[in-house]
Short mmCIF file of C-alpha atoms in Angstrom, two decimals:
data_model
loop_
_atom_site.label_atom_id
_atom_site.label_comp_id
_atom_site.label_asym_id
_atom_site.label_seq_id
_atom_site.Cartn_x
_atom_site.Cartn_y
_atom_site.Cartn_z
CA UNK A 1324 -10.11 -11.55 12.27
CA UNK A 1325 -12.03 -8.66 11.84
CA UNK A 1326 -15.16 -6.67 14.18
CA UNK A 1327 -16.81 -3.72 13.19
CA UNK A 1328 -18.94 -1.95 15.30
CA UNK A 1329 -21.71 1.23 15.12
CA UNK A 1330 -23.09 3.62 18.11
CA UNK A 1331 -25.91 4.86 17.31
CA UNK A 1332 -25.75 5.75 14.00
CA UNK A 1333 -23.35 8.02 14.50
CA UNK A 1334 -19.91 6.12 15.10
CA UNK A 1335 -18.85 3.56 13.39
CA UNK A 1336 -15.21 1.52 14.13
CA UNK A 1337 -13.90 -1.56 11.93
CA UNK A 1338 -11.16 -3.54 13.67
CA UNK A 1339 -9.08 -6.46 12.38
CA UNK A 1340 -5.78 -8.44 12.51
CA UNK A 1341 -4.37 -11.32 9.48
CA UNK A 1342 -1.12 -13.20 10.31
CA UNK A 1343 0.62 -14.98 7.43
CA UNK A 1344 3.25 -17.16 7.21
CA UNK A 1345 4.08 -18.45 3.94
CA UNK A 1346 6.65 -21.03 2.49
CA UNK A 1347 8.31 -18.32 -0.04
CA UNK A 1348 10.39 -16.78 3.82
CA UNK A 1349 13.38 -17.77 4.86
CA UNK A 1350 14.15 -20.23 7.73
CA UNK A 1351 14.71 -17.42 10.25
CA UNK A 1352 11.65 -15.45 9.40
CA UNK A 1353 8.11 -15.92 11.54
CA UNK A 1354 4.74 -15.28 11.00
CA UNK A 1355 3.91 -11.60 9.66
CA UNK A 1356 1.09 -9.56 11.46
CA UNK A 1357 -0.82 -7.05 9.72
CA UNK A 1358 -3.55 -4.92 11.81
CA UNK A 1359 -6.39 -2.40 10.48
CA UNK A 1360 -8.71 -0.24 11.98
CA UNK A 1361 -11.27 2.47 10.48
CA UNK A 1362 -13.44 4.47 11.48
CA UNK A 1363 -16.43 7.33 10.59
CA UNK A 1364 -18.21 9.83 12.57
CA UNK A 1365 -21.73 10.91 10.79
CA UNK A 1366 -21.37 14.99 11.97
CA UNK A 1367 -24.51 15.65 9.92
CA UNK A 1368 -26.47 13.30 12.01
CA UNK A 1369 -26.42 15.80 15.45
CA UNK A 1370 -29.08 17.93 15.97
CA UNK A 1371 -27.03 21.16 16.14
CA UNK A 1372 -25.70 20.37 12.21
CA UNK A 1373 -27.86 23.00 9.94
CA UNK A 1374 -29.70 20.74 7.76
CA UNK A 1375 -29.84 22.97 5.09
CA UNK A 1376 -26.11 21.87 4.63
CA UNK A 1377 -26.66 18.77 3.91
CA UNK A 1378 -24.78 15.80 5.06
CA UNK A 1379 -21.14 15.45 6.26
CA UNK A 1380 -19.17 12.52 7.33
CA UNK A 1381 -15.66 12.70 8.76
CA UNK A 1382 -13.64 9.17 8.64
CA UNK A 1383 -10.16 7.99 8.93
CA UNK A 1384 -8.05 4.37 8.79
CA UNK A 1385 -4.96 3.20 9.27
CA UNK A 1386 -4.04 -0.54 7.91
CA UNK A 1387 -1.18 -2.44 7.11
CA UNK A 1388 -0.82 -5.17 4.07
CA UNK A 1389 2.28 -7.01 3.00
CA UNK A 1390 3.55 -8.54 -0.76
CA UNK A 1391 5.79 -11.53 -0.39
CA UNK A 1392 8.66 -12.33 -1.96
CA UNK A 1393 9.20 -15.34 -4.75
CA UNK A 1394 8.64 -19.02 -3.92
CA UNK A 1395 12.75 -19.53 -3.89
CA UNK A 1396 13.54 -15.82 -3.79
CA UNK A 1397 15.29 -16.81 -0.18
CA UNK A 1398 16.73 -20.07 -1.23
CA UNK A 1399 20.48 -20.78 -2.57
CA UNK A 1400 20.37 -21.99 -5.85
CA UNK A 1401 22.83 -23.17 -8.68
CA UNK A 1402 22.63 -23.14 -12.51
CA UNK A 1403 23.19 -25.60 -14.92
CA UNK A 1404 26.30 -24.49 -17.26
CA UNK A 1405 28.12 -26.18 -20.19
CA UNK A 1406 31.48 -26.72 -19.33
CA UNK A 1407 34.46 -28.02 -21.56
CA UNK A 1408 34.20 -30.34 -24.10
CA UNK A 1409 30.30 -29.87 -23.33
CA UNK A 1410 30.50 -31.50 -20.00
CA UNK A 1411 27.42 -30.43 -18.13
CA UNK A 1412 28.27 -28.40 -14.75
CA UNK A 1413 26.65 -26.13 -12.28
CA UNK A 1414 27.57 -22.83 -11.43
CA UNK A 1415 26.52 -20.48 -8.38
CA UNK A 1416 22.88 -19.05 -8.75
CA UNK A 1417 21.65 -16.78 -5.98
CA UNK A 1418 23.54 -16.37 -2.76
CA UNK A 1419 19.89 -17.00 -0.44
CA UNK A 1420 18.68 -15.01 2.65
CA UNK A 1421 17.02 -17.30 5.74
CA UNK A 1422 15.73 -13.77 7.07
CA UNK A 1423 13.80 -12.94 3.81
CA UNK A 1424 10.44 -11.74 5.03
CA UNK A 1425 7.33 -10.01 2.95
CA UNK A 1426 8.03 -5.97 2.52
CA UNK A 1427 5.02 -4.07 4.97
CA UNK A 1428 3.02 -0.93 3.93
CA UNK A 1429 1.61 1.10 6.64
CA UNK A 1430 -1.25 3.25 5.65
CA UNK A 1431 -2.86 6.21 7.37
CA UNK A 1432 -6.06 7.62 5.53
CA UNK A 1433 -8.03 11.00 6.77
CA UNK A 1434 -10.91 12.60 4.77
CA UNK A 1435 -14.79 13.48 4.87
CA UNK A 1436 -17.51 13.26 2.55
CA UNK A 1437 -19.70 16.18 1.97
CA UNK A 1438 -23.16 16.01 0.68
CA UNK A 1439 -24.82 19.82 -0.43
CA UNK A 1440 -28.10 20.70 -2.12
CA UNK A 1441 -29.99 17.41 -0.72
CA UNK A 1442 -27.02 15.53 -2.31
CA UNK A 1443 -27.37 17.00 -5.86
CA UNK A 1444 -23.06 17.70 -5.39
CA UNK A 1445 -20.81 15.32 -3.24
CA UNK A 1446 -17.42 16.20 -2.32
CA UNK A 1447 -14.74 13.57 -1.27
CA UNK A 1448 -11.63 14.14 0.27
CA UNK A 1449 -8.93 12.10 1.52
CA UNK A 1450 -5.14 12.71 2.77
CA UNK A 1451 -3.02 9.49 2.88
CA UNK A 1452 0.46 8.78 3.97
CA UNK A 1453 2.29 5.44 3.11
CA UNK A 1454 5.34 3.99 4.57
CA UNK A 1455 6.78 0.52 3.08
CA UNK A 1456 9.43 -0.66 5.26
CA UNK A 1457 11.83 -4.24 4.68
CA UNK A 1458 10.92 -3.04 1.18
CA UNK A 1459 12.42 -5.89 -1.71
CA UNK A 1460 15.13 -4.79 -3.57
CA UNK A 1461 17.38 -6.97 -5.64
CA UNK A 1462 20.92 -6.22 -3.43
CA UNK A 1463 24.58 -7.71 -5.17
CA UNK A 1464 26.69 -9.51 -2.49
CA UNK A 1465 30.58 -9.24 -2.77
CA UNK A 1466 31.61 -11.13 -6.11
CA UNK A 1467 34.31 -12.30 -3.71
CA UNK A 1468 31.93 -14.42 -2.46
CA UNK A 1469 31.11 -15.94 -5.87
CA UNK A 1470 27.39 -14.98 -6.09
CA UNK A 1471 27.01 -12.52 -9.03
CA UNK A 1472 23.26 -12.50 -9.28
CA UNK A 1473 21.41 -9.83 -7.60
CA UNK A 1474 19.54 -11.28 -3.82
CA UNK A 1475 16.46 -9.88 -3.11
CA UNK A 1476 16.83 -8.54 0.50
CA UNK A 1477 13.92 -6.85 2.74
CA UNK A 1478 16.40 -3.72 2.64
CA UNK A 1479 14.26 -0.49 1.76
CA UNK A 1480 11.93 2.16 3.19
CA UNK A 1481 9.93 4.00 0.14
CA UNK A 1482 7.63 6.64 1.05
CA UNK A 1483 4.32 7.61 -0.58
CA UNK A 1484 2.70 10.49 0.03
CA UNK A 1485 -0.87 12.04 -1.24
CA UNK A 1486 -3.94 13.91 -1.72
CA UNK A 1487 -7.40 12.97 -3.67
CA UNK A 1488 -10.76 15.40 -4.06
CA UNK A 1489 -13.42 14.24 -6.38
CA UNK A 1490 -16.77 16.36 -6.72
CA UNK A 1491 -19.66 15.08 -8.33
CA UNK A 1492 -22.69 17.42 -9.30
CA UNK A 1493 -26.02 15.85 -10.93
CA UNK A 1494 -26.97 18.94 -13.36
CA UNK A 1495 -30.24 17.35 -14.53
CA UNK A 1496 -32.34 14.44 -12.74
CA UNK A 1497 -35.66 13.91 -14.73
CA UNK A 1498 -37.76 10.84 -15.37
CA UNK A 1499 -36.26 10.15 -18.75
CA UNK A 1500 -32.65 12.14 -18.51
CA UNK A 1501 -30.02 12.86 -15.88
CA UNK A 1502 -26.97 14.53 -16.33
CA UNK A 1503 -24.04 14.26 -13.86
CA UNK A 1504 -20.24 15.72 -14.00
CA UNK A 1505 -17.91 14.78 -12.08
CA UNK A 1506 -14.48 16.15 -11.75
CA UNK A 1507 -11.38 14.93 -10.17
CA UNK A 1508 -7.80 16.46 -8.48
CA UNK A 1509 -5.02 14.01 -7.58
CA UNK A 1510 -1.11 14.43 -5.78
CA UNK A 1511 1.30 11.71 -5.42
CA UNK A 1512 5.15 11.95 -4.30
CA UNK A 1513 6.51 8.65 -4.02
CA UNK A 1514 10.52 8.60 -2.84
CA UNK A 1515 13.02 6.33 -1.93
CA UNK A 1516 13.76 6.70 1.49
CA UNK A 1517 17.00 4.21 2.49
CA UNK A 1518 17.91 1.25 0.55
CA UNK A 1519 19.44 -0.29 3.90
CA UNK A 1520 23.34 0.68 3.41
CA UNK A 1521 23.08 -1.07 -0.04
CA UNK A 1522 24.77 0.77 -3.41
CA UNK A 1523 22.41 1.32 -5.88
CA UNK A 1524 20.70 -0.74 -7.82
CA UNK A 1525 20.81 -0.70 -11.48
CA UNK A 1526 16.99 -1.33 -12.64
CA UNK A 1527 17.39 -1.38 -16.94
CA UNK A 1528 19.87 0.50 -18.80
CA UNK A 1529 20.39 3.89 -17.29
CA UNK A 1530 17.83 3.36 -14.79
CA UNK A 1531 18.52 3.32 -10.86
CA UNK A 1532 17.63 3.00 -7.43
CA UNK A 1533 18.96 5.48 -5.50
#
């Protein structure tokens, strides 16, 4: 579902909903909802903006969007083994999870677009802050149980946090040549927040989530 709307030429709001269910969750798990809404407010369209400015537009959005897990990520399975004298035999696979759900990522966006010189340079900005919660992680269950191989398990919250400015300037617009540069500034942290109580989990080698 999804509605966008415009006030006079000014405002303009996008809002929309998707619900999934899928056949890769686990028995216990229902649909999952994801929500969105954006919006832009043209500043530069007022009559008290100087003109000789140019054109400015402040917007925002939040949204949501979610990755699902394997088709029999949250089913128990069971290998196929050679046992004595070749006898074939089964042997325990992965342990299953009936709650296994798709991992959600929870956006914010804030930023503006800046036009100068009767949009000869354009400046972008945006801010954005990302949470992932029931992340998927591979988690070990107690080899006392008898499952050995790793369960993926909705049990992390990873954080990723940012900044982006572009800036675009045309240096030469004729009939037969134009010349533009465009630059570009990016930050990204990206962290591990909680793995849900879980040790942590080898990845390759010396490699770890922690």
């Amino acid at each position: 579902l999804e509605q966008q709307l415009g006030f006079n030429e000014l405002f303009f709001v996008t809002g929309g909903a998707r619900f999934d269910a899928h056949s890769a969750f686990g028995e216990a798990a229902g649909f999952a909802f994801y929500p969105k809404v954006d919006a832009s407010y043209v500043v530069s369209s007022h009559d008290f903006f100087p003109q000789h400015l140019g054109t400015l537009r402040l917007r925002g959005a939040f949204g949501t969007a979610g990755q699902q897990p394997g088709v029999f990520d949250s089913e128990m399975t069971w290998e196929p083994v050679t046992a004595l004298e070749a006898e074939p035999a089964l042997t325990t696979g992965k342990l299953g999870d009936p709650n296994l759900t798709a991992e959600v990522s929870r956006e914010l966006e804030l930023g503006f677009d800046l036009g100068l010189f009767n949009e000869r340079v354009s400046v972008g900005f945006t801010r954005y802050q990302q949470r992932t919660h029931n992340a998927l992680f591979g988690a070990r269950s107690p080899a006392s149980e008898g499952f050995i191989t790793p369960q993926l398990r909705n049990v992390g919250l990873v954080a990723n946090d940012g900044n982006e400015l572009a800036v675009t300037a045309t240096v030469l617009d004729g009939r037969n040549l134009s010349w533009s540069l465009r630059g570009a500034f990016s930050t990204n942290r990206n962290e591990v927040r909680s793995l849900g109580g879980e040790a942590p989990l080898s990845v390759a080698w010396s490699q770890w989530i922690r």
